[in-house]
Amino acid sequence: MSGAALGPAAPAASPDRAGAVRLLIVMPNDPERMRIGGIASFVRGLVKFAPADFDIAFVGVTADRPLWEWRWIEFEGRDLRFMPIAHGRPGVRSRTPVALRFAGSMLLHRRALRLDGWVASFHRPGTEIAMRDFKMPMWRVVHLAVEDLSTHGSESRWRRIPGPLASLERRAFRRMDRVYVVNQQVADAYRRRFPEVADRIRFLPNWADPTLFHPVDAAARQALRSSLAAEINQPVDGPLLLYAGRLEGQKDPLLLADAFAAFASRQPAARLLIAGEGTLEPHVRARLHVAGTFERAHFLGTVPRQRLAELMQAADAMLITSAFETGPTVGLEALACGLPVVTTAVGQVSRVVAGGGAGVTAASRTGDALADGLAWVVNQPDAQLRAASAAAAAPYLADRVLEELYAYNRELATRSGAT
């Protein structure tokens, strides 16, 4: 069905989908060029695992498509309708933030959207502004708290105006039928901050996709390690560490370099795989050079999700060095592969790790503390630790987590006559 335009007004229900739950994803992103990240993983899973009675459409941005035209695309194995309303390219910053262009275009042309019978979902702050008076059910996901978006190290431009962001959140929450928050502590904090809508705020954790992220047996794991050794043209005969994330301030990759240097001084055969890119990459390389560990670190760039799963299945430990997080999803994906996690005390994952014996939450944000955690991991019985990691991830697999979300969308659709 790809490429067939549908017209400018509304994503009409498919004639063979009578009674379907019609879900509209509103997000300033391009589903045809979506970058790897926690929000992207949430949306991908939402579409991929949606039951057969869900009819899904996406309002987003594009680098080169015409605007305000519906067309069919394939996304996560499903055909859905996509309408870009602003121009933007993933990973490329412009003078005017793409989220602002997205909201502005919606304000100017929103009357072209006739969305009776649809349920709208929002995944970034501010994207609901122009649709607040639409007569349709709406729900929102909080992937990062106001404090995280406005803190030092955040890549969000909201960090410059935290006051207006907090006010915008309050108004948005009052309009939403439900607000899902992917971190239990943040959900509790939002209930205290917005008592007038506390009953609408629910904790819904991030999840791992079990079709990609799952354990493999010892023989398959050894084959992956042998293949990796051939790829990097180096032996993999010691602890194999993995970092997967943007090389940006929030993720604190300079702490990653320090942690690897501290651990490599104890385990000279250790190797570090870095799956990700970002503006701090030159600084990370420089710090590894100074520490004398650069030759044992391998920069893989951004890798596809299937490749990331294979790296997780091959590695001995995952490192998360973030300054702040709500999830992160990548930690749950690692655990689902049976890969123990050594993390700073951030996000939902640090609590999963601490409660499940599936790794270590570092005692402090220092390279030595993270190295201590890595040392503990590599000294545990491998099969036992990998089993504990997979068990810790079991409640966070997509089919379990998303069941509530799909049930609620059916409820909204029935309540509003959207089916």
mmCIF file of C-alpha atoms in Angstrom, residues 17-403:
data_model
loop_
_atom_site.group_PDB
_atom_site.id
_atom_site.type_symbol
_atom_site.label_atom_id
_atom_site.label_comp_id
_atom_site.label_asym_id
_atom_site.label_seq_id
_atom_site.Cartn_x
_atom_site.Cartn_y
_atom_site.Cartn_z
ATOM 1 C CA ARG A 17 -11.971 -2.421 9.564
ATOM 2 C CA ALA A 18 -15.489 -1.883 10.862
ATOM 3 C CA GLY A 19 -15.430 -1.655 14.652
ATOM 4 C CA ALA A 20 -11.674 -0.993 14.775
ATOM 5 C CA VAL A 21 -10.094 1.095 17.529
ATOM 6 C CA ARG A 22 -8.727 4.095 15.621
ATOM 7 C CA LEU A 23 -5.553 5.380 17.266
ATOM 8 C CA LEU A 24 -3.743 8.524 16.109
ATOM 9 C CA ILE A 25 -0.080 8.960 17.098
ATOM 10 C CA VAL A 26 0.846 12.661 17.204
ATOM 11 C CA MET A 27 4.609 13.134 17.348
ATOM 12 C CA PRO A 28 7.161 15.454 15.649
ATOM 13 C CA ASN A 29 9.110 12.562 14.187
ATOM 14 C CA ASP A 30 9.350 10.778 10.862
ATOM 15 C CA PRO A 31 8.221 7.147 11.099
ATOM 16 C CA GLU A 32 10.104 6.389 7.869
ATOM 17 C CA ARG A 33 13.415 7.636 9.365
ATOM 18 C CA MET A 34 12.888 7.155 13.088
ATOM 19 C CA ARG A 35 16.089 7.218 15.139
ATOM 20 C CA ILE A 36 16.892 4.706 17.843
ATOM 21 C CA GLY A 37 15.883 5.850 21.328
ATOM 22 C CA GLY A 38 13.469 5.251 24.178
ATOM 23 C CA ILE A 39 10.567 7.251 22.726
ATOM 24 C CA ALA A 40 11.032 5.654 19.325
ATOM 25 C CA SER A 41 11.077 2.196 20.914
ATOM 26 C CA PHE A 42 7.833 2.990 22.753
ATOM 27 C CA VAL A 43 6.073 4.055 19.551
ATOM 28 C CA ARG A 44 7.500 1.156 17.540
ATOM 29 C CA GLY A 45 6.255 -1.331 20.108
ATOM 30 C CA LEU A 46 2.888 0.382 20.384
ATOM 31 C CA VAL A 47 2.357 -0.191 16.658
ATOM 32 C CA LYS A 48 4.076 -3.566 16.324
ATOM 33 C CA PHE A 49 2.142 -5.307 19.090
ATOM 34 C CA ALA A 50 -1.207 -3.593 18.571
ATOM 35 C CA PRO A 51 -4.060 -6.121 18.310
ATOM 36 C CA ALA A 52 -5.657 -6.776 14.956
ATOM 37 C CA ASP A 53 -8.657 -4.558 15.767
ATOM 38 C CA PHE A 54 -6.475 -1.417 15.984
ATOM 39 C CA ASP A 55 -6.415 0.992 13.027
ATOM 40 C CA ILE A 56 -3.400 3.311 13.419
ATOM 41 C CA ALA A 57 -2.445 6.634 11.832
ATOM 42 C CA PHE A 58 0.578 8.888 12.434
ATOM 43 C CA VAL A 59 0.846 12.694 12.271
ATOM 44 C CA GLY A 60 4.512 13.710 12.163
ATOM 45 C CA VAL A 61 7.269 15.409 10.171
ATOM 46 C CA THR A 62 9.213 14.632 7.015
ATOM 47 C CA ALA A 63 12.402 15.686 5.277
ATOM 48 C CA ASP A 64 11.097 15.496 1.730
ATOM 49 C CA ARG A 65 7.430 14.481 1.483
ATOM 50 C CA PRO A 66 4.615 16.907 0.648
ATOM 51 C CA LEU A 67 2.868 18.226 3.749
ATOM 52 C CA TRP A 68 -0.747 17.753 4.798
ATOM 53 C CA GLU A 69 -1.368 14.722 2.628
ATOM 54 C CA TRP A 70 -2.284 11.303 3.982
ATOM 55 C CA ARG A 71 -0.419 8.355 2.503
ATOM 56 C CA TRP A 72 0.092 4.701 3.322
ATOM 57 C CA ILE A 73 3.427 3.558 4.716
ATOM 58 C CA GLU A 74 4.698 0.343 6.260
ATOM 59 C CA PHE A 75 5.885 0.690 9.847
ATOM 60 C CA GLU A 76 6.921 -2.183 12.108
ATOM 61 C CA GLY A 77 5.311 -4.695 9.778
ATOM 62 C CA ARG A 78 1.959 -2.903 9.622
ATOM 63 C CA ASP A 79 0.339 -0.650 7.056
ATOM 64 C CA LEU A 80 -0.652 2.671 8.558
ATOM 65 C CA ARG A 81 -1.532 6.132 7.344
ATOM 66 C CA PHE A 82 1.013 8.900 7.742
ATOM 67 C CA MET A 83 0.579 12.638 7.313
ATOM 68 C CA PRO A 84 3.571 14.960 7.787
ATOM 69 C CA ILE A 85 2.629 18.493 8.790
ATOM 70 C CA ALA A 86 6.119 20.058 9.082
ATOM 71 C CA HIS A 87 9.576 19.546 7.627
ATOM 72 C CA GLY A 88 12.350 18.102 9.746
ATOM 73 C CA ARG A 89 15.171 15.583 9.510
ATOM 74 C CA PRO A 90 16.002 13.258 12.433
ATOM 75 C CA GLY A 91 19.226 14.219 14.180
ATOM 76 C CA VAL A 92 19.603 17.536 12.364
ATOM 77 C CA ARG A 93 19.034 20.658 14.466
ATOM 78 C CA SER A 94 17.804 23.857 12.888
ATOM 79 C CA ARG A 95 17.418 27.399 14.165
ATOM 80 C CA THR A 96 13.705 26.844 14.714
ATOM 81 C CA PRO A 97 13.079 23.636 16.714
ATOM 82 C CA VAL A 98 11.147 21.043 14.748
ATOM 83 C CA ALA A 99 8.659 20.696 17.619
ATOM 84 C CA LEU A 100 7.868 24.407 17.298
ATOM 85 C CA ARG A 101 7.401 24.144 13.525
ATOM 86 C CA PHE A 102 5.192 21.110 14.113
ATOM 87 C CA ALA A 103 2.989 22.931 16.648
ATOM 88 C CA GLY A 104 2.834 26.053 14.485
ATOM 89 C CA SER A 105 1.739 24.123 11.422
ATOM 90 C CA MET A 106 -0.927 22.370 13.463
ATOM 91 C CA LEU A 107 -2.227 25.703 14.732
ATOM 92 C CA LEU A 108 -2.442 27.119 11.212
ATOM 93 C CA HIS A 109 -4.072 24.120 9.550
ATOM 94 C CA ARG A 110 -5.733 22.171 12.325
ATOM 95 C CA ARG A 111 -9.222 22.714 10.918
ATOM 96 C CA ALA A 112 -8.186 20.426 8.070
ATOM 97 C CA LEU A 113 -8.048 17.584 10.594
ATOM 98 C CA ARG A 114 -11.509 16.134 11.080
ATOM 99 C CA LEU A 115 -10.827 13.446 13.631
ATOM 100 C CA ASP A 116 -14.188 12.362 14.948
ATOM 101 C CA GLY A 117 -13.953 8.743 15.982
ATOM 102 C CA TRP A 118 -10.199 8.769 16.649
ATOM 103 C CA VAL A 119 -8.236 8.516 19.904
ATOM 104 C CA ALA A 120 -5.108 10.727 19.994
ATOM 105 C CA SER A 121 -1.843 9.876 21.753
ATOM 106 C CA PHE A 122 1.006 12.327 22.418
ATOM 107 C CA HIS A 123 4.644 11.545 23.183
ATOM 108 C CA ARG A 124 6.402 14.909 23.465
ATOM 109 C CA PRO A 125 5.492 18.027 25.483
ATOM 110 C CA GLY A 126 3.728 20.812 23.640
ATOM 111 C CA THR A 127 2.486 18.718 20.726
ATOM 112 C CA GLU A 128 -1.089 18.761 22.012
ATOM 113 C CA ILE A 129 -1.396 22.575 22.175
ATOM 114 C CA ALA A 130 -3.297 23.039 18.935
ATOM 115 C CA MET A 131 -5.605 20.075 19.552
ATOM 116 C CA ARG A 132 -6.770 20.784 23.097
ATOM 117 C CA ASP A 133 -10.283 21.750 22.036
ATOM 118 C CA PHE A 134 -10.729 18.774 19.697
ATOM 119 C CA LYS A 135 -13.682 16.631 20.715
ATOM 120 C CA MET A 136 -11.798 13.358 20.949
ATOM 121 C CA PRO A 137 -10.221 11.204 23.669
ATOM 122 C CA MET A 138 -6.538 11.958 24.339
ATOM 123 C CA TRP A 139 -3.713 10.400 26.331
ATOM 124 C CA ARG A 140 -0.098 11.354 26.851
ATOM 125 C CA VAL A 141 3.134 9.558 27.728
ATOM 126 C CA VAL A 142 5.779 11.287 29.862
ATOM 127 C CA HIS A 143 9.125 9.889 28.767
ATOM 128 C CA LEU A 144 11.209 12.492 30.617
ATOM 129 C CA ALA A 145 10.153 14.598 33.603
ATOM 130 C CA VAL A 146 10.119 18.411 33.535
ATOM 131 C CA GLU A 147 13.208 18.439 35.760
ATOM 132 C CA ASP A 148 15.094 16.185 33.336
ATOM 133 C CA LEU A 149 14.157 18.195 30.260
ATOM 134 C CA SER A 150 15.295 21.428 31.904
ATOM 135 C CA THR A 151 18.426 20.191 33.679
ATOM 136 C CA HIS A 152 22.062 20.755 32.711
ATOM 137 C CA GLY A 153 23.076 18.221 30.093
ATOM 138 C CA SER A 154 19.629 17.962 28.541
ATOM 139 C CA GLU A 155 19.541 18.213 24.759
ATOM 140 C CA SER A 156 15.992 19.572 24.887
ATOM 141 C CA ARG A 157 15.568 23.255 24.190
ATOM 142 C CA TRP A 158 12.974 23.291 26.957
ATOM 143 C CA ARG A 159 15.913 23.503 29.376
ATOM 144 C CA ARG A 160 16.064 27.253 28.701
ATOM 145 C CA ILE A 161 12.458 27.852 29.767
ATOM 146 C CA PRO A 162 11.598 25.397 32.568
ATOM 147 C CA GLY A 163 8.881 27.650 34.019
ATOM 148 C CA PRO A 164 6.730 27.738 30.856
ATOM 149 C CA LEU A 165 7.311 24.018 30.406
ATOM 150 C CA ALA A 166 5.906 23.248 33.867
ATOM 151 C CA SER A 167 2.886 25.467 33.175
ATOM 152 C CA LEU A 168 2.362 23.785 29.815
ATOM 153 C CA GLU A 169 2.457 20.363 31.445
ATOM 154 C CA ARG A 170 -0.192 21.341 33.986
ATOM 155 C CA ARG A 171 -2.553 22.580 31.268
ATOM 156 C CA ALA A 172 -1.886 19.517 29.108
ATOM 157 C CA PHE A 173 -2.523 17.082 31.947
ATOM 158 C CA ARG A 174 -5.888 18.721 32.655
ATOM 159 C CA ARG A 175 -6.935 18.014 29.072
ATOM 160 C CA MET A 176 -5.719 14.406 28.902
ATOM 161 C CA ASP A 177 -7.995 11.502 29.742
ATOM 162 C CA ARG A 178 -4.930 9.722 31.066
ATOM 163 C CA VAL A 179 -1.213 10.421 31.513
ATOM 164 C CA TYR A 180 1.207 7.511 31.478
ATOM 165 C CA VAL A 181 4.635 7.951 33.105
ATOM 166 C CA VAL A 182 7.402 5.420 32.463
ATOM 167 C CA ASN A 183 9.033 5.784 35.899
ATOM 168 C CA GLN A 184 7.300 4.943 39.180
ATOM 169 C CA GLN A 185 8.952 7.699 41.239
ATOM 170 C CA VAL A 186 8.258 10.321 38.567
ATOM 171 C CA ALA A 187 4.607 9.201 38.407
ATOM 172 C CA ASP A 188 4.324 9.633 42.183
ATOM 173 C CA ALA A 189 5.945 13.086 41.955
ATOM 174 C CA TYR A 190 3.524 14.170 39.237
ATOM 175 C CA ARG A 191 0.550 13.084 41.341
ATOM 176 C CA ARG A 192 1.794 15.294 44.166
ATOM 177 C CA ARG A 193 2.469 18.201 41.793
ATOM 178 C CA PHE A 194 -0.885 17.969 40.005
ATOM 179 C CA PRO A 195 -3.343 16.747 42.663
ATOM 180 C CA GLU A 196 -6.328 17.875 40.615
ATOM 181 C CA VAL A 197 -5.573 15.166 38.021
ATOM 182 C CA ALA A 198 -3.753 12.667 40.239
ATOM 183 C CA ASP A 199 -6.297 9.948 39.437
ATOM 184 C CA ARG A 200 -5.429 10.195 35.727
ATOM 185 C CA ILE A 201 -1.685 9.648 36.173
ATOM 186 C CA ARG A 202 -0.544 6.044 35.822
ATOM 187 C CA PHE A 203 2.819 4.308 35.920
ATOM 188 C CA LEU A 204 3.466 2.380 32.709
ATOM 189 C CA PRO A 205 7.063 1.148 32.397
ATOM 190 C CA ASN A 206 9.097 0.962 29.255
ATOM 191 C CA TRP A 207 9.419 -2.522 27.855
ATOM 192 C CA ALA A 208 11.606 -4.802 25.783
ATOM 193 C CA ASP A 209 10.546 -6.385 22.509
ATOM 194 C CA PRO A 210 10.914 -10.153 23.105
ATOM 195 C CA THR A 211 10.986 -10.903 19.376
ATOM 196 C CA LEU A 212 14.347 -9.093 19.231
ATOM 197 C CA PHE A 213 15.705 -9.039 22.774
ATOM 198 C CA HIS A 214 15.931 -12.515 24.282
ATOM 199 C CA PRO A 215 18.603 -14.875 25.630
ATOM 200 C CA VAL A 216 20.505 -17.283 23.402
ATOM 201 C CA ASP A 217 22.246 -20.522 24.353
ATOM 202 C CA ALA A 218 25.979 -20.817 24.989
ATOM 203 C CA ALA A 219 26.786 -22.049 21.490
ATOM 204 C CA ALA A 220 24.944 -19.194 19.797
ATOM 205 C CA ARG A 221 26.586 -16.709 22.150
ATOM 206 C CA GLN A 222 30.045 -18.032 21.331
ATOM 207 C CA ALA A 223 29.270 -17.800 17.614
ATOM 208 C CA LEU A 224 28.276 -14.154 18.055
ATOM 209 C CA ARG A 225 31.514 -13.420 19.924
ATOM 210 C CA SER A 226 33.591 -15.128 17.225
ATOM 211 C CA SER A 227 31.819 -13.138 14.524
ATOM 212 C CA LEU A 228 32.414 -9.927 16.470
ATOM 213 C CA ALA A 229 36.130 -10.737 16.876
ATOM 214 C CA ALA A 230 36.401 -11.129 13.115
ATOM 215 C CA GLU A 231 34.524 -7.865 12.559
ATOM 216 C CA ILE A 232 36.769 -5.771 14.807
ATOM 217 C CA ASN A 233 39.851 -7.812 13.853
ATOM 218 C CA GLN A 234 40.753 -8.260 17.505
ATOM 219 C CA PRO A 235 40.496 -11.199 19.895
ATOM 220 C CA VAL A 236 37.575 -11.241 22.293
ATOM 221 C CA ASP A 237 39.260 -13.192 25.077
ATOM 222 C CA GLY A 238 38.324 -11.083 28.098
ATOM 223 C CA PRO A 239 35.271 -9.298 29.529
ATOM 224 C CA LEU A 240 33.207 -7.692 26.763
ATOM 225 C CA LEU A 241 31.406 -4.525 27.852
ATOM 226 C CA LEU A 242 28.665 -2.752 25.915
ATOM 227 C CA TYR A 243 27.444 0.849 25.936
ATOM 228 C CA ALA A 244 24.443 1.731 23.754
ATOM 229 C CA GLY A 245 23.184 5.303 23.624
ATOM 230 C CA ARG A 246 23.756 8.801 22.362
ATOM 231 C CA LEU A 247 27.141 10.339 23.095
ATOM 232 C CA GLU A 248 25.545 13.414 24.632
ATOM 233 C CA GLY A 249 25.450 15.129 28.006
ATOM 234 C CA GLN A 250 22.455 13.271 29.435
ATOM 235 C CA LYS A 251 24.206 9.922 28.913
ATOM 236 C CA ASP A 252 27.538 11.187 30.346
ATOM 237 C CA PRO A 253 29.833 9.215 28.026
ATOM 238 C CA LEU A 254 32.892 10.842 29.623
ATOM 239 C CA LEU A 255 32.037 8.890 32.770
ATOM 240 C CA LEU A 256 31.871 5.825 30.533
ATOM 241 C CA ALA A 257 35.478 6.457 29.463
ATOM 242 C CA ASP A 258 36.537 6.830 33.097
ATOM 243 C CA ALA A 259 34.730 3.649 34.125
ATOM 244 C CA PHE A 260 36.327 1.654 31.338
ATOM 245 C CA ALA A 261 39.785 2.984 32.198
ATOM 246 C CA ALA A 262 39.304 1.992 35.851
ATOM 247 C CA PHE A 263 38.048 -1.470 34.940
ATOM 248 C CA ALA A 264 40.670 -2.094 32.247
ATOM 249 C CA SER A 265 43.411 -1.400 34.799
ATOM 250 C CA ARG A 266 42.115 -4.483 36.628
ATOM 251 C CA GLN A 267 41.182 -6.513 33.551
ATOM 252 C CA PRO A 268 43.643 -5.661 30.751
ATOM 253 C CA ALA A 269 41.901 -8.010 28.302
ATOM 254 C CA ALA A 270 38.560 -6.155 28.619
ATOM 255 C CA ARG A 271 37.036 -4.577 25.545
ATOM 256 C CA LEU A 272 34.371 -1.880 25.238
ATOM 257 C CA LEU A 273 31.817 -1.696 22.430
ATOM 258 C CA ILE A 274 30.233 1.742 21.948
ATOM 259 C CA ALA A 275 27.005 1.662 19.920
ATOM 260 C CA GLY A 276 25.953 5.255 19.371
ATOM 261 C CA GLU A 277 26.975 8.655 18.080
ATOM 262 C CA GLY A 278 26.853 12.238 19.300
ATOM 263 C CA THR A 279 28.610 15.539 19.721
ATOM 264 C CA LEU A 280 30.744 14.270 22.618
ATOM 265 C CA GLU A 281 32.361 11.478 20.599
ATOM 266 C CA PRO A 282 35.642 13.400 20.008
ATOM 267 C CA HIS A 283 35.883 14.086 23.751
ATOM 268 C CA VAL A 284 35.277 10.431 24.588
ATOM 269 C CA ARG A 285 37.978 9.372 22.124
ATOM 270 C CA ALA A 286 40.390 11.887 23.611
ATOM 271 C CA ARG A 287 39.758 10.706 27.163
ATOM 272 C CA LEU A 288 40.262 7.082 26.164
ATOM 273 C CA HIS A 289 43.545 8.062 24.497
ATOM 274 C CA VAL A 290 44.745 9.805 27.658
ATOM 275 C CA ALA A 291 43.809 6.761 29.737
ATOM 276 C CA GLY A 292 45.662 4.442 27.367
ATOM 277 C CA THR A 293 42.516 2.385 26.632
ATOM 278 C CA PHE A 294 41.558 3.700 23.207
ATOM 279 C CA GLU A 295 42.828 0.596 21.376
ATOM 280 C CA ARG A 296 40.478 -1.571 23.438
ATOM 281 C CA ALA A 297 37.387 0.553 22.706
ATOM 282 C CA HIS A 298 35.448 0.080 19.477
ATOM 283 C CA PHE A 299 33.112 2.769 18.130
ATOM 284 C CA LEU A 300 30.367 1.045 16.133
ATOM 285 C CA GLY A 301 28.194 4.074 15.358
ATOM 286 C CA THR A 302 24.414 3.810 15.409
ATOM 287 C CA VAL A 303 23.400 0.195 14.892
ATOM 288 C CA PRO A 304 20.031 -1.315 13.880
ATOM 289 C CA ARG A 305 17.970 -2.822 16.679
ATOM 290 C CA GLN A 306 18.548 -6.406 15.501
ATOM 291 C CA ARG A 307 22.291 -5.772 15.582
ATOM 292 C CA LEU A 308 21.995 -4.195 19.031
ATOM 293 C CA ALA A 309 20.254 -7.334 20.283
ATOM 294 C CA GLU A 310 23.115 -9.464 18.952
ATOM 295 C CA LEU A 311 25.668 -7.271 20.723
ATOM 296 C CA MET A 312 23.707 -7.658 23.955
ATOM 297 C CA GLN A 313 23.574 -11.425 23.528
ATOM 298 C CA ALA A 314 27.351 -11.536 22.987
ATOM 299 C CA ALA A 315 28.484 -9.134 25.753
ATOM 300 C CA ASP A 316 29.239 -9.768 29.434
ATOM 301 C CA ALA A 317 27.869 -6.524 30.895
ATOM 302 C CA MET A 318 25.988 -3.407 29.850
ATOM 303 C CA LEU A 319 27.141 -0.021 31.131
ATOM 304 C CA ILE A 320 24.697 2.842 31.732
ATOM 305 C CA THR A 321 26.434 6.029 32.865
ATOM 306 C CA SER A 322 23.578 8.521 32.493
ATOM 307 C CA ALA A 323 23.238 11.660 34.594
ATOM 308 C CA PHE A 324 19.434 11.335 34.490
ATOM 309 C CA GLU A 325 16.923 8.937 32.965
ATOM 310 C CA THR A 326 13.311 7.906 33.215
ATOM 311 C CA GLY A 327 13.818 4.391 31.821
ATOM 312 C CA PRO A 328 15.993 3.779 29.949
ATOM 313 C CA THR A 329 14.569 1.202 27.564
ATOM 314 C CA VAL A 330 18.014 -0.002 26.531
ATOM 315 C CA GLY A 331 18.624 -1.326 30.047
ATOM 316 C CA LEU A 332 15.477 -3.444 29.958
ATOM 317 C CA GLU A 333 16.434 -4.700 26.496
ATOM 318 C CA ALA A 334 19.832 -5.765 27.835
ATOM 319 C CA LEU A 335 18.272 -7.620 30.763
ATOM 320 C CA ALA A 336 15.826 -9.330 28.404
ATOM 321 C CA CYS A 337 18.852 -10.703 26.526
ATOM 322 C CA GLY A 338 20.219 -12.063 29.797
ATOM 323 C CA LEU A 339 22.863 -9.326 29.944
ATOM 324 C CA PRO A 340 23.530 -7.938 33.448
ATOM 325 C CA VAL A 341 23.535 -4.165 33.792
ATOM 326 C CA VAL A 342 25.898 -1.906 35.725
ATOM 327 C CA THR A 343 24.272 1.509 36.016
ATOM 328 C CA THR A 344 24.328 4.815 37.779
ATOM 329 C CA ALA A 345 21.448 5.378 40.209
ATOM 330 C CA VAL A 346 19.025 6.703 37.600
ATOM 331 C CA GLY A 347 15.704 5.694 36.129
ATOM 332 C CA GLN A 348 13.480 2.689 36.523
ATOM 333 C CA VAL A 349 16.233 0.310 35.413
ATOM 334 C CA SER A 350 18.432 1.019 38.437
ATOM 335 C CA ARG A 351 15.598 -0.194 40.666
ATOM 336 C CA VAL A 352 14.964 -3.265 38.513
ATOM 337 C CA VAL A 353 18.666 -4.154 38.685
ATOM 338 C CA ALA A 354 18.914 -3.579 42.415
ATOM 339 C CA GLY A 355 15.811 -5.634 43.131
ATOM 340 C CA GLY A 356 16.548 -8.535 40.813
ATOM 341 C CA GLY A 357 20.207 -9.385 41.405
ATOM 342 C CA ALA A 358 20.703 -8.662 37.712
ATOM 343 C CA GLY A 359 23.719 -6.399 38.000
ATOM 344 C CA VAL A 360 24.791 -3.449 40.114
ATOM 345 C CA THR A 361 23.602 0.088 40.755
ATOM 346 C CA ALA A 362 26.829 2.003 41.429
ATOM 347 C CA ALA A 363 27.297 3.551 44.844
ATOM 348 C CA SER A 364 28.433 6.856 43.335
ATOM 349 C CA ARG A 365 28.833 8.578 39.986
ATOM 350 C CA THR A 366 32.526 7.742 39.624
ATOM 351 C CA GLY A 367 34.543 5.572 37.308
ATOM 352 C CA ASP A 368 35.829 3.526 40.241
ATOM 353 C CA ALA A 369 32.325 2.806 41.551
ATOM 354 C CA LEU A 370 31.184 1.610 38.134
ATOM 355 C CA ALA A 371 34.360 -0.452 37.776
ATOM 356 C CA ASP A 372 33.582 -2.083 41.143
ATOM 357 C CA GLY A 373 30.165 -3.024 39.764
ATOM 358 C CA LEU A 374 31.691 -4.496 36.627
ATOM 359 C CA ALA A 375 34.165 -6.484 38.719
ATOM 360 C CA TRP A 376 31.285 -7.954 40.728
ATOM 361 C CA VAL A 377 29.444 -8.932 37.548
ATOM 362 C CA VAL A 378 32.375 -10.695 35.852
ATOM 363 C CA ASN A 379 33.105 -12.663 39.032
ATOM 364 C CA GLN A 380 29.603 -14.155 39.301
ATOM 365 C CA PRO A 381 28.663 -17.551 37.839
ATOM 366 C CA ASP A 382 27.748 -16.596 34.271
ATOM 367 C CA ALA A 383 24.731 -18.859 33.759
ATOM 368 C CA GLN A 384 23.211 -17.878 37.085
ATOM 369 C CA LEU A 385 23.613 -14.140 36.491
ATOM 370 C CA ARG A 386 22.246 -14.309 32.969
ATOM 371 C CA ALA A 387 19.206 -16.226 34.215
ATOM 372 C CA ALA A 388 18.644 -13.617 36.944
ATOM 373 C CA SER A 389 18.870 -10.839 34.351
ATOM 374 C CA ALA A 390 16.287 -12.436 32.071
ATOM 375 C CA ALA A 391 14.000 -13.071 35.055
ATOM 376 C CA ALA A 392 14.272 -9.424 36.153
ATOM 377 C CA ALA A 393 13.162 -8.324 32.674
ATOM 378 C CA ALA A 394 10.218 -10.730 32.441
ATOM 379 C CA PRO A 395 7.612 -8.296 33.889
ATOM 380 C CA TYR A 396 8.806 -5.673 31.392
ATOM 381 C CA LEU A 397 8.228 -7.523 28.140
ATOM 382 C CA ALA A 398 5.998 -5.827 25.607
ATOM 383 C CA ASP A 399 3.073 -8.243 25.658
ATOM 384 C CA ARG A 400 2.673 -7.870 29.427
ATOM 385 C CA VAL A 401 3.135 -4.117 29.682
ATOM 386 C CA LEU A 402 1.049 -3.071 26.689
ATOM 387 C CA GLU A 403 -2.017 -5.137 27.519
#
